[in-house]
mmCIF file of C-alpha atoms and ligand atoms in Angstrom:
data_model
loop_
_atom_site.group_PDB
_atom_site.id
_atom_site.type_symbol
_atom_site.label_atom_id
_atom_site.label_comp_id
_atom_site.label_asym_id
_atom_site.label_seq_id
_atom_site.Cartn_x
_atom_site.Cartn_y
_atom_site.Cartn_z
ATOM 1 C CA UNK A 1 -13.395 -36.148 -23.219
ATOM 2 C CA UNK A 2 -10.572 -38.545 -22.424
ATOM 3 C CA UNK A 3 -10.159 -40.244 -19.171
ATOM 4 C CA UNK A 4 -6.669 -40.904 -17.335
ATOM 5 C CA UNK A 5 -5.716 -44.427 -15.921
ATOM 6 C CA UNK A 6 -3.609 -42.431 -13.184
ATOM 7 C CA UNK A 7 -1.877 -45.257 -12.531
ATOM 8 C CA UNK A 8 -1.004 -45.858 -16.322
ATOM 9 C CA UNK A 9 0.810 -42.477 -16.483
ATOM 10 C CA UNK A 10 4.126 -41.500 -15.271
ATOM 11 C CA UNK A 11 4.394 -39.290 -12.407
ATOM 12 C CA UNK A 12 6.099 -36.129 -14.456
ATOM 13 C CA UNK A 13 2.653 -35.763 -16.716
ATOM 14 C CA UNK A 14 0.045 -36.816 -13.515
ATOM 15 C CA UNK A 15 2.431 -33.614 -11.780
ATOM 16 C CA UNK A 16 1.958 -32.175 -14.810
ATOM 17 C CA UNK A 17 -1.659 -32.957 -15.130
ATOM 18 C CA UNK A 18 -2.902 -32.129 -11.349
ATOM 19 C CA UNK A 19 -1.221 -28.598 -10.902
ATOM 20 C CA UNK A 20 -2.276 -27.727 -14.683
ATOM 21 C CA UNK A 21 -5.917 -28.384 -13.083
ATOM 22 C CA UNK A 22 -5.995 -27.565 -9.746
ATOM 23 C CA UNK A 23 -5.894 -23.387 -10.312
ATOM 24 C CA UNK A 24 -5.445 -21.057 -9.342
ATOM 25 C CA UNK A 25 -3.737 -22.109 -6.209
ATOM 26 C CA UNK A 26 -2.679 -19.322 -3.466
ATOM 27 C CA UNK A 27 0.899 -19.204 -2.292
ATOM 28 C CA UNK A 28 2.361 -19.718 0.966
ATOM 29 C CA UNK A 29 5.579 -18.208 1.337
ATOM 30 C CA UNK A 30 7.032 -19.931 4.493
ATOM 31 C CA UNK A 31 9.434 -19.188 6.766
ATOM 32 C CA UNK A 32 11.079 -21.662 9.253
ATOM 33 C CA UNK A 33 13.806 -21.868 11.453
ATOM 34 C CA UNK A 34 16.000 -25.274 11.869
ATOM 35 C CA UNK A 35 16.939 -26.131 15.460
ATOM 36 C CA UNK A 36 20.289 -24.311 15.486
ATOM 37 C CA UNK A 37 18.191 -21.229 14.370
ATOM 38 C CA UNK A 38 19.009 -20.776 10.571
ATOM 39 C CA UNK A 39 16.285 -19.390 8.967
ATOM 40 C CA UNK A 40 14.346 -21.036 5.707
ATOM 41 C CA UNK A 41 12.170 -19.444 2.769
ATOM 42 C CA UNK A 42 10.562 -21.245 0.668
ATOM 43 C CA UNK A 43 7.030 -20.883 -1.259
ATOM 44 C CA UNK A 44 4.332 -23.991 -1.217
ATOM 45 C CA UNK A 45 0.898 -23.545 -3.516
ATOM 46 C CA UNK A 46 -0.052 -26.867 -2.077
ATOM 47 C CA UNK A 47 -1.825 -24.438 0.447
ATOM 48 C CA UNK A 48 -5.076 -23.680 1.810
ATOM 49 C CA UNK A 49 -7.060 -21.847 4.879
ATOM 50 C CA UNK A 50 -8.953 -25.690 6.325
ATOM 51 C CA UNK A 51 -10.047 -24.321 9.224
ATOM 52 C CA UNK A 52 -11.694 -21.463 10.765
ATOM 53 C CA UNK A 53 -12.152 -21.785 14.839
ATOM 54 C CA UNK A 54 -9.420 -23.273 15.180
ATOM 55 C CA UNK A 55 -8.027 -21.003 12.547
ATOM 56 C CA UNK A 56 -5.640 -23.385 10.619
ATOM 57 C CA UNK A 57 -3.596 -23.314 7.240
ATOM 58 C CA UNK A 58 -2.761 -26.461 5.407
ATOM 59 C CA UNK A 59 0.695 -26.742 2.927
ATOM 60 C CA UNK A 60 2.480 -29.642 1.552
ATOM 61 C CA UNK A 61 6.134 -30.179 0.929
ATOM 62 C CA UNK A 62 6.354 -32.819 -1.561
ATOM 63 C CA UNK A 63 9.537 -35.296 -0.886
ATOM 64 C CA UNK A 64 11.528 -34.821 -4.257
ATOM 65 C CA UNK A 65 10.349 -36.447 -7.009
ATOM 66 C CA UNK A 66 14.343 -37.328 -7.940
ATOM 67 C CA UNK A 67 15.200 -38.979 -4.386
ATOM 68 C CA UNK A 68 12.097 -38.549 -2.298
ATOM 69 C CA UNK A 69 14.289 -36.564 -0.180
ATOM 70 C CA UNK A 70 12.342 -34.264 1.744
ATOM 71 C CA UNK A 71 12.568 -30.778 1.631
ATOM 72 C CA UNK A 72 14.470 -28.028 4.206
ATOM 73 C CA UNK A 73 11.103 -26.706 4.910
ATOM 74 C CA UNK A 74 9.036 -30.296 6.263
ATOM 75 C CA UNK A 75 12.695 -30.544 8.255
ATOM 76 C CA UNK A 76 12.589 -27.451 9.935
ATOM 77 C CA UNK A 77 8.870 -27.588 10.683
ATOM 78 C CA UNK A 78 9.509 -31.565 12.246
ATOM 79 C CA UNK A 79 11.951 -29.681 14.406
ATOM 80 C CA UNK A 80 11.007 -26.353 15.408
ATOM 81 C CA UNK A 81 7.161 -26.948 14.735
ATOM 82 C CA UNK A 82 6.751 -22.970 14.153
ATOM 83 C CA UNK A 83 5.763 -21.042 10.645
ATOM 84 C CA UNK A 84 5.037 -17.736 9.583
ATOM 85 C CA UNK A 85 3.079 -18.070 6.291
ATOM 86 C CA UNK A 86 3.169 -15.019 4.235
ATOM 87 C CA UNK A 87 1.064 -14.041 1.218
ATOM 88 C CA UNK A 88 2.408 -13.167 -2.035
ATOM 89 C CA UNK A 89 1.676 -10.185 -4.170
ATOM 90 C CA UNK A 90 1.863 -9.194 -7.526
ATOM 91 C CA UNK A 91 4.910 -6.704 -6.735
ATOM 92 C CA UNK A 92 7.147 -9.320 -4.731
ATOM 93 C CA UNK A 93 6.702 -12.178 -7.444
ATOM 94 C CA UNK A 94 9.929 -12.581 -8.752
ATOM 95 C CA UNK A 95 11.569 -12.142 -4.867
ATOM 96 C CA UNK A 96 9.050 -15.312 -4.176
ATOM 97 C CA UNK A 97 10.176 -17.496 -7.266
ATOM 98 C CA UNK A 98 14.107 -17.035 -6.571
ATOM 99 C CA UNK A 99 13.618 -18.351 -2.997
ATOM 100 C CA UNK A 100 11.897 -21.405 -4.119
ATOM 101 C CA UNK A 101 15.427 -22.545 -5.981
ATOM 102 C CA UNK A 102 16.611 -25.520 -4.033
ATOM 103 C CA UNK A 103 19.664 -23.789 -1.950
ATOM 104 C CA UNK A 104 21.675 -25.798 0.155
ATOM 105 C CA UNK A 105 19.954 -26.595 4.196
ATOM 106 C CA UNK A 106 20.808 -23.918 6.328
ATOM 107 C CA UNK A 107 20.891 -21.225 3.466
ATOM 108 C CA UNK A 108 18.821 -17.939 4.200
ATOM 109 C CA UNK A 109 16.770 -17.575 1.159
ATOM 110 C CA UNK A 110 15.481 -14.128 2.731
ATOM 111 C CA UNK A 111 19.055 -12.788 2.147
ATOM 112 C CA UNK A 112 18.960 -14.421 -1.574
ATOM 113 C CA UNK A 113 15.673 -13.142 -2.907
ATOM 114 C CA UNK A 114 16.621 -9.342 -1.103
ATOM 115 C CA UNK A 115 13.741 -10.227 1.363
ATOM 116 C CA UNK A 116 13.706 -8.617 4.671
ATOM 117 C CA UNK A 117 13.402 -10.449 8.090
ATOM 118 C CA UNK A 118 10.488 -8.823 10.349
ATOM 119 C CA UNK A 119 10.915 -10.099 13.963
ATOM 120 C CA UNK A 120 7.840 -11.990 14.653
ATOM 121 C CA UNK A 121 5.346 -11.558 17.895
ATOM 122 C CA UNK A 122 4.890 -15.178 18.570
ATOM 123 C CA UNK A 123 6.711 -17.641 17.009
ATOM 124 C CA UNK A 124 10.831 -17.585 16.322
ATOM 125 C CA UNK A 125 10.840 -17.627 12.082
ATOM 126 C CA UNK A 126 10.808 -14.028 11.100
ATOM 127 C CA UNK A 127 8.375 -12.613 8.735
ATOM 128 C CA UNK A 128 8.556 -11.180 5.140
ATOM 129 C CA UNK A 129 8.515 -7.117 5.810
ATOM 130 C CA UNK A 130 7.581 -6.919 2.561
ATOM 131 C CA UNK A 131 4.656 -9.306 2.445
ATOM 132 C CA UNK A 132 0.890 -7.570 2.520
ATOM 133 C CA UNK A 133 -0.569 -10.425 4.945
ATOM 134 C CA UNK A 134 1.681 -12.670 7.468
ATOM 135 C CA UNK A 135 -0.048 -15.784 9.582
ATOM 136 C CA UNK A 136 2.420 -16.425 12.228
ATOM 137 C CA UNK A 137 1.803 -20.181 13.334
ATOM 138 C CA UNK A 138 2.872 -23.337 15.235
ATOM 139 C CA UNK A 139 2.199 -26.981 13.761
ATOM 140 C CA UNK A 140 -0.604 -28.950 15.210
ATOM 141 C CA UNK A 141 -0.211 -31.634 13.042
ATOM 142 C CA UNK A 142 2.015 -33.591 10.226
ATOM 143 C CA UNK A 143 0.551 -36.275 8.319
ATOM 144 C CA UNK A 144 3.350 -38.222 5.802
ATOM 145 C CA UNK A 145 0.900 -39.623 2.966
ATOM 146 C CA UNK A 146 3.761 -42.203 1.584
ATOM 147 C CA UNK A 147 7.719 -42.577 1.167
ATOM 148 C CA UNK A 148 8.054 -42.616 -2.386
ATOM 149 C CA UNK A 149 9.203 -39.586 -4.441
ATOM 150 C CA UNK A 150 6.197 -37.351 -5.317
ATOM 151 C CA UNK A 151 4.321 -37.807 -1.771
ATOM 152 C CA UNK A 152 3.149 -34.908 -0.066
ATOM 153 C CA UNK A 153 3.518 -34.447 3.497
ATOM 154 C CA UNK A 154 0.500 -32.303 4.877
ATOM 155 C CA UNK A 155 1.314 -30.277 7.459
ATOM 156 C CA UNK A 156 -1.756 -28.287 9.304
ATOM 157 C CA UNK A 157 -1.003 -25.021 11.237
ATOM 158 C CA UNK A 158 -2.786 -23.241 13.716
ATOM 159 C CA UNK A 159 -2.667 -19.305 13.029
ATOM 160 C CA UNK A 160 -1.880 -17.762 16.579
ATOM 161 C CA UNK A 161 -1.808 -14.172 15.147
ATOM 162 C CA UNK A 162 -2.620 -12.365 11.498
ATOM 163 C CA UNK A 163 0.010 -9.137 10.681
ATOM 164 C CA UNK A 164 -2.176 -6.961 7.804
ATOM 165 C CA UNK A 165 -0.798 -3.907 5.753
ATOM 166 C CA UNK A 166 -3.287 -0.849 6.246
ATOM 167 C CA UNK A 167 -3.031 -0.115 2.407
ATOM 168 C CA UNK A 168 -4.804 -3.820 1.525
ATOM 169 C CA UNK A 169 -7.431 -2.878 3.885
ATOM 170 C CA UNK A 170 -11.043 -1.606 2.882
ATOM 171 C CA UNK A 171 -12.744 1.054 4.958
ATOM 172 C CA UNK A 172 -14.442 -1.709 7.385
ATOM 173 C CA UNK A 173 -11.193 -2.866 8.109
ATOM 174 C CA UNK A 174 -11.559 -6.252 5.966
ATOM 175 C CA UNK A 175 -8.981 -7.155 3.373
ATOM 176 C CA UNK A 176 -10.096 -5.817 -0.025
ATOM 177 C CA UNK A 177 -9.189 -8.430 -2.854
ATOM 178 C CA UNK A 178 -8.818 -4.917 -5.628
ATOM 179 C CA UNK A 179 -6.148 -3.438 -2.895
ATOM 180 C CA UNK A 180 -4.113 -6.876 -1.800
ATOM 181 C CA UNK A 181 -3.093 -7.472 -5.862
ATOM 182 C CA UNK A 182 -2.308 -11.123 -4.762
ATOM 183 C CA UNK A 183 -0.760 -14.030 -7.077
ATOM 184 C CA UNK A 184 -1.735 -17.757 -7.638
ATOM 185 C CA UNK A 185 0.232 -20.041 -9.363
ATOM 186 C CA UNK A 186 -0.713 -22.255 -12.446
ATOM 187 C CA UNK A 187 0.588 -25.347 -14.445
ATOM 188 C CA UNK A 188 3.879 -24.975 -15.203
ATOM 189 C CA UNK A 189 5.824 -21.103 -15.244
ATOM 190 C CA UNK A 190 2.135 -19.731 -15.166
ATOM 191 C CA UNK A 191 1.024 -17.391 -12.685
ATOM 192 C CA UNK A 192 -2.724 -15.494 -12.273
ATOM 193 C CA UNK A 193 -3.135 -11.918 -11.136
ATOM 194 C CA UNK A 194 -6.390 -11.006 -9.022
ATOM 195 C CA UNK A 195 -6.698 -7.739 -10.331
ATOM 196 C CA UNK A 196 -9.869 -5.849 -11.309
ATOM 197 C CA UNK A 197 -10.050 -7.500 -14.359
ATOM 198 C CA UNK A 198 -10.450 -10.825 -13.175
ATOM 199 C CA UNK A 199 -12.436 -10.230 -10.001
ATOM 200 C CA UNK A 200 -16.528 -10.071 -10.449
ATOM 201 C CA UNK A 201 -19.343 -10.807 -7.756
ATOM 202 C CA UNK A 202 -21.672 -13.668 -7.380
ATOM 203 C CA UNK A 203 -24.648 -13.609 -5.090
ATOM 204 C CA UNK A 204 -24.676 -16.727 -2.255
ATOM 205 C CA UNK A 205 -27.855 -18.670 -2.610
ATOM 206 C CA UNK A 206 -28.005 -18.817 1.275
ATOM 207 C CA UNK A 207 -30.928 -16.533 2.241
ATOM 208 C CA UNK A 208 -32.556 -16.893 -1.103
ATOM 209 C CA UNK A 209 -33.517 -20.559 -2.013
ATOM 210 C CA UNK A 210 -34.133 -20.655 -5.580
ATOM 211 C CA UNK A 211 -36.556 -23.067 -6.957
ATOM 212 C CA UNK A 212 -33.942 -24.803 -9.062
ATOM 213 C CA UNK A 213 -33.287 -25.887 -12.928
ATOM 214 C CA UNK A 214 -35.693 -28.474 -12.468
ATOM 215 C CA UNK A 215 -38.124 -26.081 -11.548
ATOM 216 C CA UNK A 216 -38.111 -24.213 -14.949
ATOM 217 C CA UNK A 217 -40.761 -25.332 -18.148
ATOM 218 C CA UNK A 218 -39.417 -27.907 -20.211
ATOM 219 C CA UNK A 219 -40.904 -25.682 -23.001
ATOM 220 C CA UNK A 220 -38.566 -23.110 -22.421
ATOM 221 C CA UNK A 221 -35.716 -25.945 -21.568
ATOM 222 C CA UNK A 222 -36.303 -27.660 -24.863
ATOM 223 C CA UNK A 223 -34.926 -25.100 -26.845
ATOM 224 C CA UNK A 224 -31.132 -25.703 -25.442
ATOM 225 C CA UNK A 225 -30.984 -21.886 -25.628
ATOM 226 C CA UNK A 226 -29.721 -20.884 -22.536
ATOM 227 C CA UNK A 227 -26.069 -21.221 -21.048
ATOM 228 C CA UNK A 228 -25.952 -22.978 -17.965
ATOM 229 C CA UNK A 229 -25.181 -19.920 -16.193
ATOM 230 C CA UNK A 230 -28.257 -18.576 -17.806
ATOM 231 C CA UNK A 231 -30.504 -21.594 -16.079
ATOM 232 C CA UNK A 232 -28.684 -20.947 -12.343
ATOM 233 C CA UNK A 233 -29.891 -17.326 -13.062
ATOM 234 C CA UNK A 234 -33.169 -18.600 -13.641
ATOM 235 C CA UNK A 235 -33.114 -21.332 -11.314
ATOM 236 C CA UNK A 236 -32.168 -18.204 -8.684
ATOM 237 C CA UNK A 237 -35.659 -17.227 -8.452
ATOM 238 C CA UNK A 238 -37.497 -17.817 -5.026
ATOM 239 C CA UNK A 239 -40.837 -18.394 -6.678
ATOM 240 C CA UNK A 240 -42.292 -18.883 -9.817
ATOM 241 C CA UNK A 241 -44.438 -16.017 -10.991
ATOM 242 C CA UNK A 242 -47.781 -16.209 -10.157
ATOM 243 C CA UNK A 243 -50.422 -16.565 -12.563
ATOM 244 C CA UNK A 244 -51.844 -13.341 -11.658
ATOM 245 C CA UNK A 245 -48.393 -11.300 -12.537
ATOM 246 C CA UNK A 246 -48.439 -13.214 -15.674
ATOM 247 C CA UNK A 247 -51.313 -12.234 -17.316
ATOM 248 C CA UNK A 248 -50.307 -8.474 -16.662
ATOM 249 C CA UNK A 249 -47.879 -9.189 -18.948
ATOM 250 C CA UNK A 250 -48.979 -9.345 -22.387
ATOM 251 C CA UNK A 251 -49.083 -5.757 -22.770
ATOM 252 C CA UNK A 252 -45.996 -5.350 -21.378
ATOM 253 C CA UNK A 253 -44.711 -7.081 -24.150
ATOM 254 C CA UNK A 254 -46.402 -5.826 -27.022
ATOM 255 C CA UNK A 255 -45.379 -2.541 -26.097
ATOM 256 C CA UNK A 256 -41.792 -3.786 -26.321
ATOM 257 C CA UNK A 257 -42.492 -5.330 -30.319
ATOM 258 C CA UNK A 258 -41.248 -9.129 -29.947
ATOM 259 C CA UNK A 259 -42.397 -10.816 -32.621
ATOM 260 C CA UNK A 260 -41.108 -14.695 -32.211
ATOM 261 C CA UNK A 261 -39.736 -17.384 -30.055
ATOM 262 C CA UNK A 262 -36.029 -16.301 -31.133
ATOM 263 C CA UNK A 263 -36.611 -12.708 -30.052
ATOM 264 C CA UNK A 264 -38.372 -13.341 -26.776
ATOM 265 C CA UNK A 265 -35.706 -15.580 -25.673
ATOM 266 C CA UNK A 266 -32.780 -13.320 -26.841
ATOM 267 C CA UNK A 267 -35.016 -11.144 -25.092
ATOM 268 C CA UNK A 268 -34.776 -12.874 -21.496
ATOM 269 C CA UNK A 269 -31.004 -13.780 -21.890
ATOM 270 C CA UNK A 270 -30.317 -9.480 -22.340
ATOM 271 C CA UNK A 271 -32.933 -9.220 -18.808
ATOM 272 C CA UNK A 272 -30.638 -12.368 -17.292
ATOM 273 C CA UNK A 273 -27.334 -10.426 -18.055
ATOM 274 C CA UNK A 274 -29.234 -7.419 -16.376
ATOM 275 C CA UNK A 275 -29.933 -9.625 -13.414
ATOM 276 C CA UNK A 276 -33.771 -8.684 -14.041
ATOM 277 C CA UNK A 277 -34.449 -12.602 -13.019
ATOM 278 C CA UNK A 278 -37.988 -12.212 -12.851
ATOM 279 C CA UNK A 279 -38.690 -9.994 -16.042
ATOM 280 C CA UNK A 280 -36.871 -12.950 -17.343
ATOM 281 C CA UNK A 281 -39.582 -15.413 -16.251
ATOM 282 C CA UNK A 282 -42.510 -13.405 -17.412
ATOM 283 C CA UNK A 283 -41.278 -12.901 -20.622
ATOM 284 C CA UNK A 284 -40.379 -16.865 -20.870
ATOM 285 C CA UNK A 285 -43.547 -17.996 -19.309
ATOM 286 C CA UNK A 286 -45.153 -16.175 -22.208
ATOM 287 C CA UNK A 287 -43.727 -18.318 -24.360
HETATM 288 C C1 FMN B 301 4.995 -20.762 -6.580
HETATM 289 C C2 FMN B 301 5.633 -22.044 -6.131
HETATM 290 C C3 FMN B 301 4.883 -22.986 -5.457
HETATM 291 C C4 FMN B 301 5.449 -24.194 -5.013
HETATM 292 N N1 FMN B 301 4.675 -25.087 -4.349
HETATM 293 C C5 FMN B 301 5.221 -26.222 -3.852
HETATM 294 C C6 FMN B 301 4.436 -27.122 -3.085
HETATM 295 O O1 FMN B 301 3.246 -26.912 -2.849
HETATM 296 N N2 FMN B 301 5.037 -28.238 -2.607
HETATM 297 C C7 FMN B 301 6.359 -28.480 -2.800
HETATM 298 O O2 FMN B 301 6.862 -29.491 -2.321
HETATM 299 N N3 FMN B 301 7.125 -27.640 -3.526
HETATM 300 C C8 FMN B 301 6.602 -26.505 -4.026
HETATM 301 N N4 FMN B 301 7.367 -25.624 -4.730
HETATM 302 C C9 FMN B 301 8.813 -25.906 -4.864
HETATM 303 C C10 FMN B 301 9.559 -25.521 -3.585
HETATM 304 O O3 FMN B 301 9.396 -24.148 -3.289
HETATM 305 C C11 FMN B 301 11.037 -25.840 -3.772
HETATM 306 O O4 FMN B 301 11.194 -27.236 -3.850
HETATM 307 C C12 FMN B 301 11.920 -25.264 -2.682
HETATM 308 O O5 FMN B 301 13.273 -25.441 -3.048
HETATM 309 C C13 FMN B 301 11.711 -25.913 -1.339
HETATM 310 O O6 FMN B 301 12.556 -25.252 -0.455
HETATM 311 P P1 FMN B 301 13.069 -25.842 0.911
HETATM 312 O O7 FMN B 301 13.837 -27.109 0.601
HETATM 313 O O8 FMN B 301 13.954 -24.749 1.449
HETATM 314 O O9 FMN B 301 11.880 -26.103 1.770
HETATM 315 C C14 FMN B 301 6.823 -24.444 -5.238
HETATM 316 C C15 FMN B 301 7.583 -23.503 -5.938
HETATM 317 C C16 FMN B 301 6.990 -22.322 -6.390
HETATM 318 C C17 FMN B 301 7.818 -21.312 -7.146
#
């Protein structure tokens, strides 16, 4: 493991070092007017959802790391203070990259990416048609963090109304990640897909409190067999068997034919990957 003096490194390779990290971040595709009503385009993966009620969105334009000049976007959104932030999918990628080039102030980057403008409810900036989810917004709040090149400005907007394509929907009328096909962006010219293959489920230990990893036997700890995953699983449980379910289990087990240590717990990591958590426990507290 090394450790970074971030201070001792230039600000290309911290750049380069924070957005290789920080992933996979969502994209804001944002679209702004100026005050004599040209429209702006412009993608931002310094982005997040920060609040819920109020409902706001966070993104950053950073001032340019050449001239800490800031970009058309912060501009437009110190002067008009409305947004609409629209998601990116998987089949609009390349449209989103193009608009991101940095086109003179006052260019439509709508008409340079092929983009079409929606006319918006609420706010002036049109929306993306082509866009699967579009947060039309007004600013609540700009914070400047510094002056120098590199410094983000964070800008907080407060959703006033959500525009959702039926086909990302599921039947409860919630967005379903498998439909939406969204994009994140990476370090560098990488990009992630959420796509089937890289979406799986993980239970919230909300109404369940397990009793923890420091709840399990150092006997069965001392073996450093077990991923940490493996532990949480373990960890997961509510309650430790009792000794009563215990001693049913013996049998259990010789009907099953593990002979030693190494086979019972390969044995409880194949019941972990079947989520059988407790079956997991008796085996190990056989041990
Ligand atoms: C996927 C993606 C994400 C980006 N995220 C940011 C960001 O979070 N902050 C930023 O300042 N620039 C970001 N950029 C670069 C801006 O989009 C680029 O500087 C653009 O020219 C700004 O346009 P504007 O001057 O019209 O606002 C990103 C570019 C891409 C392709």
């Amino acid at each position: 493991m090394i450790t970074l003096d971030v201070n001792a490194i230039e600000n290309r390779q911290l750049y380069s070092f924070l957005t290789s990290a920080i992933i996979p971040r969502p994209i804001a595709l944002v679209s702004t007017i100026d005050k004599n009503g040209n429209v702006n385009l412009s993608p931002f993966s310094y982005f997040n959802c920060v609040s819920t009620r109020p409902p706001i969105l966070m993104i950053a334009p950073v001032k340019k790391a050449r001239d800490g000049e800031e970009k058309d976007t912060f501009l437009n959104l110190q002067e008009t203070a409305e947004c609409v932030i629209n998601l990116t999918n998987y089949s609009m990628v390349e449209q989103m990259s193009l608009t991101s080039a940095p086109f003179d102030r006052g260019i439509n980057e709508f008409k340079k990416a092929g983009f079409t403008e929606e006319k918006s409810l609420l706010v002036k900036p049109p929306r993306v048609k082509e866009s699967p989810v579009a947060f039309e917004c007004k600013v609540t709040q700009i914070i400047e963090l510094a002056k120098n090149g590199g410094a983000g400005n964070v800008i907080f907007c407060e959703i006033l109304s959500i525009h959702v394509a039926e086909d990302v929907m599921d039947k409860n009328g919630n967005i379903d990640p498998y439909k939406l096909d969204t994009v994140a962006r990476l370090g560098g010219n990488l990009y992630s897909r959420v796509n089937p293959a890289s979406i799986f489920e993980l239970q919230k230990p909300i109404s369940a409190i397990g009793v923890g990893v420091d709840n399990i036997p150092d006997r069965l700890l001392k073996f450093g067999y077990f991923s940490g995953n493996e532990l949480a699983r373990l960890a997961s449980i509510e309650a430790v068997p009792s000794k009563t379910e215990i001693s049913k289990f013996p049998a259990l087990l010789d009907g099953m034919k593990v002979k030693n240590e190494k086979e019972l717990l390969l044995y409880m990591s194949e019941l972990l990957s079947f989520n059988q958590v407790k079956e997991a426990w008796l085996v190990g507290l056989n041990l």
